[in-house]
Amino acid sequence: MTPNQPGQIHRLPIAGVKNLIAVGSGKGGVGKTTIAVNLAVALASLGYKTGLMDADVYGPNVPLMMGINRTPMAFGERIQPLEQYGVRLMSMGFLNPGDKPLVWRGPMLHSVIQQFLRGVDWGDLDYLIIDLPPGTGDVQLSLIQTAPITGAIVVTTPSDVSLEDARKAVSMFRQVRVPVLGIVENMSYLDCPHCHQRVDVFSYGGGRRTADEMQVPFLAELPLDPQVRIGGDTGSPIALRKGEGEPFLELARSTVERTADAARQEGPEIEIGE
Ligand SMILES: Nc1ncnc2c1ncn2[C@@H]1O[C@H](COP(=O)(O)OP(=O)(O)OP(=O)(O)O)[C@@H](O)[C@H]1O
Ligand SMILES: [Mg+2]
């Protein structure tokens, strides 16, 4: 699939949804879902009406990390999102519970993503966060070319392999004219619980450097913290906790600011339904 030319992009708005934010990365396993989940919970706790759409159709991790897995109800043609911690949710995991992998090809994938975007009764939302699968392939392109995405967050670790792929992700969003709200460096450092020294497990500072090089904002550096992993595995995101959740609240506040900037710069009328 090649990106549409500017002016040919048809990104119809989703009724009631003010801002769509995609969380992506080049590399897998860098913490996209963790950040999407905690960002959504943090935005909801700041009082914003928030939804989270799991676009990782083959490896949906949102149900586990949000601690909920039920089959959603449908009224007529509209699927009702589930709700947990004040966040409205949709994930393939709710429709295909169990361990069987899905074996779908391009066109079906495309229609599932469209169904999640437009066939779910999201209601009025300030923010709909989209957790993308890893990479810069067809699923990502199909989604970001058809959804009216306000901005994208690119997640990376400080390691060179992750940064190399993060640059590709930034370029992909740029190619399809989705503003990059910023780079988040995850697993930035470890506060050693024994010697209380900072350990740069995956190197240091690469996220900020890459953001500078690519002229995109640097949004946050988040520590490698066993409590973040435990929060994910137990369906109780760390953003729910006072104190420990603060870095994610901070990320949510910066995301709100950057989104407002992006919306001002782009102007909704440029991309929608042209
Ligand atoms: N800051 C962190 N501290 C500790 N563990 C973390 C942190 N961020 C993510 N993890 C853990 O790392 C693992 C991978 O994270 P996650 O599933 O969010 O990555 P991902 O980028 O969404 O992966 P995929 O590409 O497979 O979708 C999970 O077990 C998660 O709990
Ligand atoms: Mg994921």
Coordinates of C-alpha atoms and ligand atoms in Angstrom, one line a residue:
M1 CA 0.0 0.0 0.0
T2 CA 1.4 3.4 -0.8
P3 CA 0.4 6.5 1.1
N4 CA -2.3 8.7 -0.4
Q5 CA -1.3 11.9 -1.9
P6 CA -2.2 15.0 0.1
G7 CA -5.7 16.1 -0.9
Q8 CA -6.8 12.6 -1.7
I9 CA -7.0 11.6 2.0
H10 CA -10.6 10.8 3.1
R11 CA -10.6 10.8 6.8
L12 CA -14.2 11.1 7.8
P13 CA -14.8 12.3 11.3
I14 CA -16.1 9.9 14.0
A15 CA -19.3 11.5 15.4
G16 CA -18.8 12.7 19.0
V17 CA -15.0 11.9 19.1
K18 CA -13.0 15.1 19.5
N19 CA -9.4 13.8 19.4
L20 CA -8.0 10.6 18.1
I21 CA -4.5 9.7 19.3
A22 CA -2.5 6.8 17.9
V23 CA 0.2 5.2 20.0
G24 CA 2.7 3.5 17.8
S25 CA 6.3 2.4 17.5
G26 CA 8.5 0.7 15.0
K27 CA 9.7 -2.0 17.3
G28 CA 7.5 -4.5 19.2
G29 CA 7.6 -4.9 22.9
V30 CA 8.7 -1.4 23.8
G31 CA 5.6 -0.6 25.9
K32 CA 2.9 0.8 23.5
T33 CA 0.0 -1.0 25.1
T34 CA 1.3 -0.2 28.6
I35 CA 1.5 3.5 27.6
A36 CA -1.8 3.5 25.8
V37 CA -3.6 1.9 28.8
N38 CA -2.0 4.2 31.4
L39 CA -2.5 7.3 29.3
A40 CA -6.2 6.5 28.9
V41 CA -6.6 5.8 32.6
A42 CA -4.7 9.0 33.4
L43 CA -6.8 11.1 31.0
A44 CA -10.0 9.7 32.5
S45 CA -8.8 10.5 36.0
L46 CA -8.1 14.1 34.9
G47 CA -11.8 14.3 34.0
Y48 CA -11.6 13.8 30.2
K49 CA -14.1 11.5 28.5
T50 CA -11.8 8.8 27.2
G51 CA -11.9 5.7 25.1
L52 CA -9.2 3.1 24.2
M53 CA -9.4 1.1 21.0
D54 CA -7.1 -1.9 20.7
A55 CA -6.0 -2.0 17.1
D56 CA -3.7 -4.9 17.7
V57 CA -6.1 -7.5 16.2
Y58 CA -3.6 -10.4 16.3
G59 CA -2.2 -9.8 19.8
P60 CA -4.8 -7.8 21.7
N61 CA -3.4 -7.1 25.2
V62 CA -5.8 -4.4 26.3
P63 CA -8.2 -6.8 28.0
L64 CA -5.5 -8.2 30.3
M65 CA -3.9 -4.9 31.1
M66 CA -7.3 -3.3 31.8
G67 CA -8.5 -6.3 33.8
I68 CA -11.7 -6.9 31.9
N69 CA -12.8 -9.4 29.4
R70 CA -16.5 -9.8 28.5
T71 CA -18.4 -10.0 25.3
P72 CA -19.7 -6.5 24.5
M73 CA -23.5 -6.1 23.8
A74 CA -24.8 -4.9 20.5
F75 CA -27.9 -2.7 20.0
G76 CA -29.0 -2.9 16.4
E77 CA -25.8 -2.5 14.4
R78 CA -23.9 -0.7 17.1
I79 CA -21.5 -2.5 19.5
Q80 CA -21.5 -1.1 23.0
P81 CA -18.0 -0.6 24.3
L82 CA -17.1 -2.1 27.7
E83 CA -16.0 0.3 30.4
Q84 CA -13.3 0.0 33.0
Y85 CA -11.6 2.6 35.2
G86 CA -13.8 5.3 33.5
V87 CA -12.4 4.3 30.0
R88 CA -14.6 3.0 27.2
L89 CA -12.9 0.0 25.6
M90 CA -13.0 -2.1 22.4
S91 CA -10.6 -5.0 21.6
M92 CA -10.6 -8.1 19.4
G93 CA -9.8 -9.9 22.7
F94 CA -13.4 -9.3 23.8
L95 CA -14.7 -11.0 20.6
N96 CA -12.3 -13.8 20.4
P97 CA -11.6 -14.8 24.0
G98 CA -9.2 -17.7 24.5
D99 CA -5.8 -18.5 23.1
K100 CA -6.6 -19.3 19.5
P101 CA -4.8 -16.9 17.1
L102 CA -6.8 -15.2 14.4
V103 CA -5.7 -16.0 10.8
W104 CA -7.0 -13.1 8.8
R105 CA -5.8 -11.4 5.8
G106 CA -5.7 -7.7 4.7
P107 CA -9.3 -6.9 3.6
M108 CA -10.8 -8.5 6.7
L109 CA -8.4 -6.8 9.0
H110 CA -9.3 -3.5 7.3
S111 CA -13.0 -4.0 7.9
V112 CA -12.5 -5.0 11.5
I113 CA -10.6 -1.8 12.2
Q114 CA -13.3 0.2 10.4
Q115 CA -15.9 -1.6 12.5
F116 CA -14.0 -0.7 15.7
L117 CA -13.8 2.9 14.6
R118 CA -17.2 3.5 13.3
G119 CA -19.4 0.6 14.4
V120 CA -18.8 1.0 18.1
D121 CA -21.0 3.4 20.0
W122 CA -18.1 5.5 21.5
G123 CA -20.5 8.3 22.5
D124 CA -19.0 11.7 23.2
L125 CA -15.3 11.4 23.8
D126 CA -12.6 14.0 24.4
Y127 CA -9.9 11.4 23.6
L128 CA -9.9 8.1 21.8
I129 CA -6.6 6.4 22.2
I130 CA -5.6 3.8 19.7
D131 CA -3.1 1.2 20.6
L132 CA -1.4 0.2 17.4
P133 CA 0.3 -3.1 16.6
P134 CA 4.1 -3.0 16.2
G135 CA 5.6 -1.9 13.0
T136 CA 5.0 0.3 10.0
G137 CA 3.0 -2.1 7.8
D138 CA -0.4 -2.4 6.2
V139 CA -2.5 -2.4 9.3
Q140 CA -1.0 0.8 10.6
L141 CA -1.2 2.5 7.2
S142 CA -4.8 1.4 6.6
L143 CA -5.8 2.8 9.9
I144 CA -4.0 6.0 9.9
Q145 CA -5.1 6.8 6.3
T146 CA -8.8 6.3 7.1
A147 CA -9.1 7.6 10.7
P148 CA -9.1 11.3 11.4
I149 CA -6.1 11.0 13.7
T150 CA -5.3 14.2 15.5
G151 CA -1.8 13.1 16.4
A152 CA 0.5 10.2 17.1
I153 CA 2.7 9.3 20.0
V154 CA 5.8 7.2 19.1
V155 CA 7.1 5.0 21.9
T156 CA 10.7 3.8 22.0
T157 CA 13.3 2.6 24.4
P158 CA 16.7 4.3 24.5
S159 CA 18.4 1.4 22.7
D160 CA 19.7 2.0 19.1
V161 CA 17.6 -0.8 17.6
S162 CA 14.4 0.6 19.0
L163 CA 15.4 4.2 18.0
E164 CA 16.1 3.1 14.5
D165 CA 12.6 1.7 14.2
A166 CA 11.1 4.8 16.0
R167 CA 12.5 7.0 13.3
K168 CA 10.7 4.9 10.7
A169 CA 7.5 5.3 12.6
V170 CA 7.9 9.1 12.8
S171 CA 8.5 9.1 9.0
M172 CA 5.5 6.9 8.4
F173 CA 3.2 9.3 10.3
R174 CA 4.7 12.2 8.5
Q175 CA 4.2 10.6 5.1
V176 CA 0.5 10.3 5.7
R177 CA 0.3 13.7 7.3
V178 CA -0.4 12.7 10.8
P179 CA 1.2 15.2 13.2
V180 CA 3.6 13.5 15.7
L181 CA 2.7 14.8 19.1
G182 CA 6.0 13.5 20.4
I183 CA 8.3 10.7 21.3
V184 CA 8.0 8.9 24.6
E185 CA 11.1 7.1 25.9
N186 CA 10.0 4.1 27.9
M187 CA 12.2 1.9 30.1
S188 CA 14.5 4.9 30.2
Y189 CA 16.4 3.8 33.4
L190 CA 16.1 1.6 36.5
D191 CA 16.3 2.9 40.0
C192 CA 18.2 0.0 41.6
P193 CA 16.2 -1.0 44.7
H194 CA 19.4 -2.3 46.3
C195 CA 22.1 0.3 45.7
H196 CA 19.7 3.2 44.8
Q197 CA 21.8 4.1 41.8
R198 CA 20.3 4.8 38.4
V199 CA 21.0 2.0 35.9
D200 CA 20.7 2.8 32.2
V201 CA 19.6 -0.7 31.1
F202 CA 18.9 0.2 27.5
S203 CA 21.4 3.1 27.2
Y204 CA 20.6 6.7 27.9
G205 CA 19.1 9.8 26.2
G206 CA 18.4 8.4 22.8
G207 CA 14.7 9.3 22.8
R208 CA 15.4 13.0 23.4
R209 CA 18.3 13.0 20.9
T210 CA 16.1 11.4 18.2
A211 CA 13.2 13.8 19.0
D212 CA 15.6 16.7 18.5
E213 CA 17.0 15.2 15.3
M214 CA 13.6 14.6 13.8
Q215 CA 12.2 17.9 15.1
V216 CA 9.4 16.5 17.1
P217 CA 8.6 17.1 20.8
F218 CA 10.1 14.9 23.5
L219 CA 7.1 14.0 25.6
A220 CA 8.3 12.0 28.5
E221 CA 10.9 9.5 29.9
L222 CA 9.4 6.7 31.9
P223 CA 11.4 4.5 34.2
L224 CA 11.7 0.7 33.9
D225 CA 9.7 -0.2 37.0
P226 CA 8.6 -3.7 38.0
Q227 CA 5.4 -2.1 39.4
V228 CA 4.5 -1.0 35.8
R229 CA 4.8 -4.6 34.6
I230 CA 2.9 -5.9 37.6
G231 CA 0.1 -3.3 37.0
G232 CA -0.1 -4.6 33.4
D233 CA -0.2 -8.3 34.3
T234 CA -2.8 -7.9 37.0
G235 CA -5.1 -5.6 35.1
S236 CA -4.5 -2.7 37.5
P237 CA -2.7 0.0 35.6
I238 CA -0.1 1.9 37.7
A239 CA -1.7 5.2 36.6
L240 CA -4.5 4.4 39.1
R241 CA -2.1 4.8 42.0
K242 CA -1.4 8.0 43.8
G243 CA 2.3 8.9 43.6
E244 CA 3.5 6.0 41.5
G245 CA 1.1 7.0 38.7
E246 CA 2.3 10.6 38.6
P247 CA 4.6 10.1 35.5
F248 CA 1.6 9.0 33.5
L249 CA -0.5 11.9 34.7
E250 CA 2.3 14.1 33.6
L251 CA 2.3 12.4 30.2
A252 CA -1.5 12.9 30.0
R253 CA -1.1 16.6 30.7
S254 CA 1.6 17.0 28.0
T255 CA -0.5 15.0 25.6
V256 CA -3.5 17.3 26.1
E257 CA -1.2 20.4 25.4
R258 CA 0.4 18.8 22.3
T259 CA -3.0 17.7 21.0
A260 CA -4.3 21.2 21.3
D261 CA -1.2 22.5 19.4
A262 CA -1.6 19.9 16.7
A263 CA -5.3 20.6 16.2
R264 CA -4.6 24.4 16.0
Q265 CA -1.8 23.9 13.4
E266 CA -3.7 21.4 11.2
G267 CA -7.2 22.8 11.4
P268 CA -9.8 20.0 11.2
E269 CA -11.1 21.1 7.9
I270 CA -7.8 20.3 6.0
E271 CA -8.0 16.5 6.2
I272 CA -11.6 15.7 6.8
G273 CA -13.7 14.4 4.0
E274 CA -11.9 16.4 1.3
Ligands
LIG1 N1 8.2 1.1 32.0 C1 8.1 -0.2 32.2 N2 8.6 -0.8 33.3 C2 8.4 -2.2 33.4 N3 7.8 -3.0 32.6 C3 7.3 -2.4 31.5 C4 7.4 -1.0 31.2 N4 6.8 -0.7 30.0 C5 6.3 -1.9 29.6 N5 6.6 -2.9 30.4 C6 6.4 -4.4 30.3 O1 7.0 -4.8 29.1 C7 6.2 -5.8 28.4 C8 5.9 -5.3 27.0 O2 5.1 -4.1 27.1 P1 3.8 -3.8 26.1 O3 3.0 -5.1 25.9 O4 3.1 -2.6 26.6 O5 4.7 -3.5 24.8 P2 4.1 -3.3 23.3 O6 5.0 -2.3 22.6 O7 2.6 -3.0 23.3 O8 4.3 -4.7 22.7 P3 3.7 -5.3 21.2 O9 4.6 -4.7 20.2 O10 3.8 -6.8 21.4 O11 2.3 -4.8 21.1 C9 5.0 -5.9 29.2 O12 5.1 -7.1 30.1 C10 4.9 -4.7 30.1 O13 4.3 -4.9 31.4
MG2 MG 1.0 -3.9 22.4

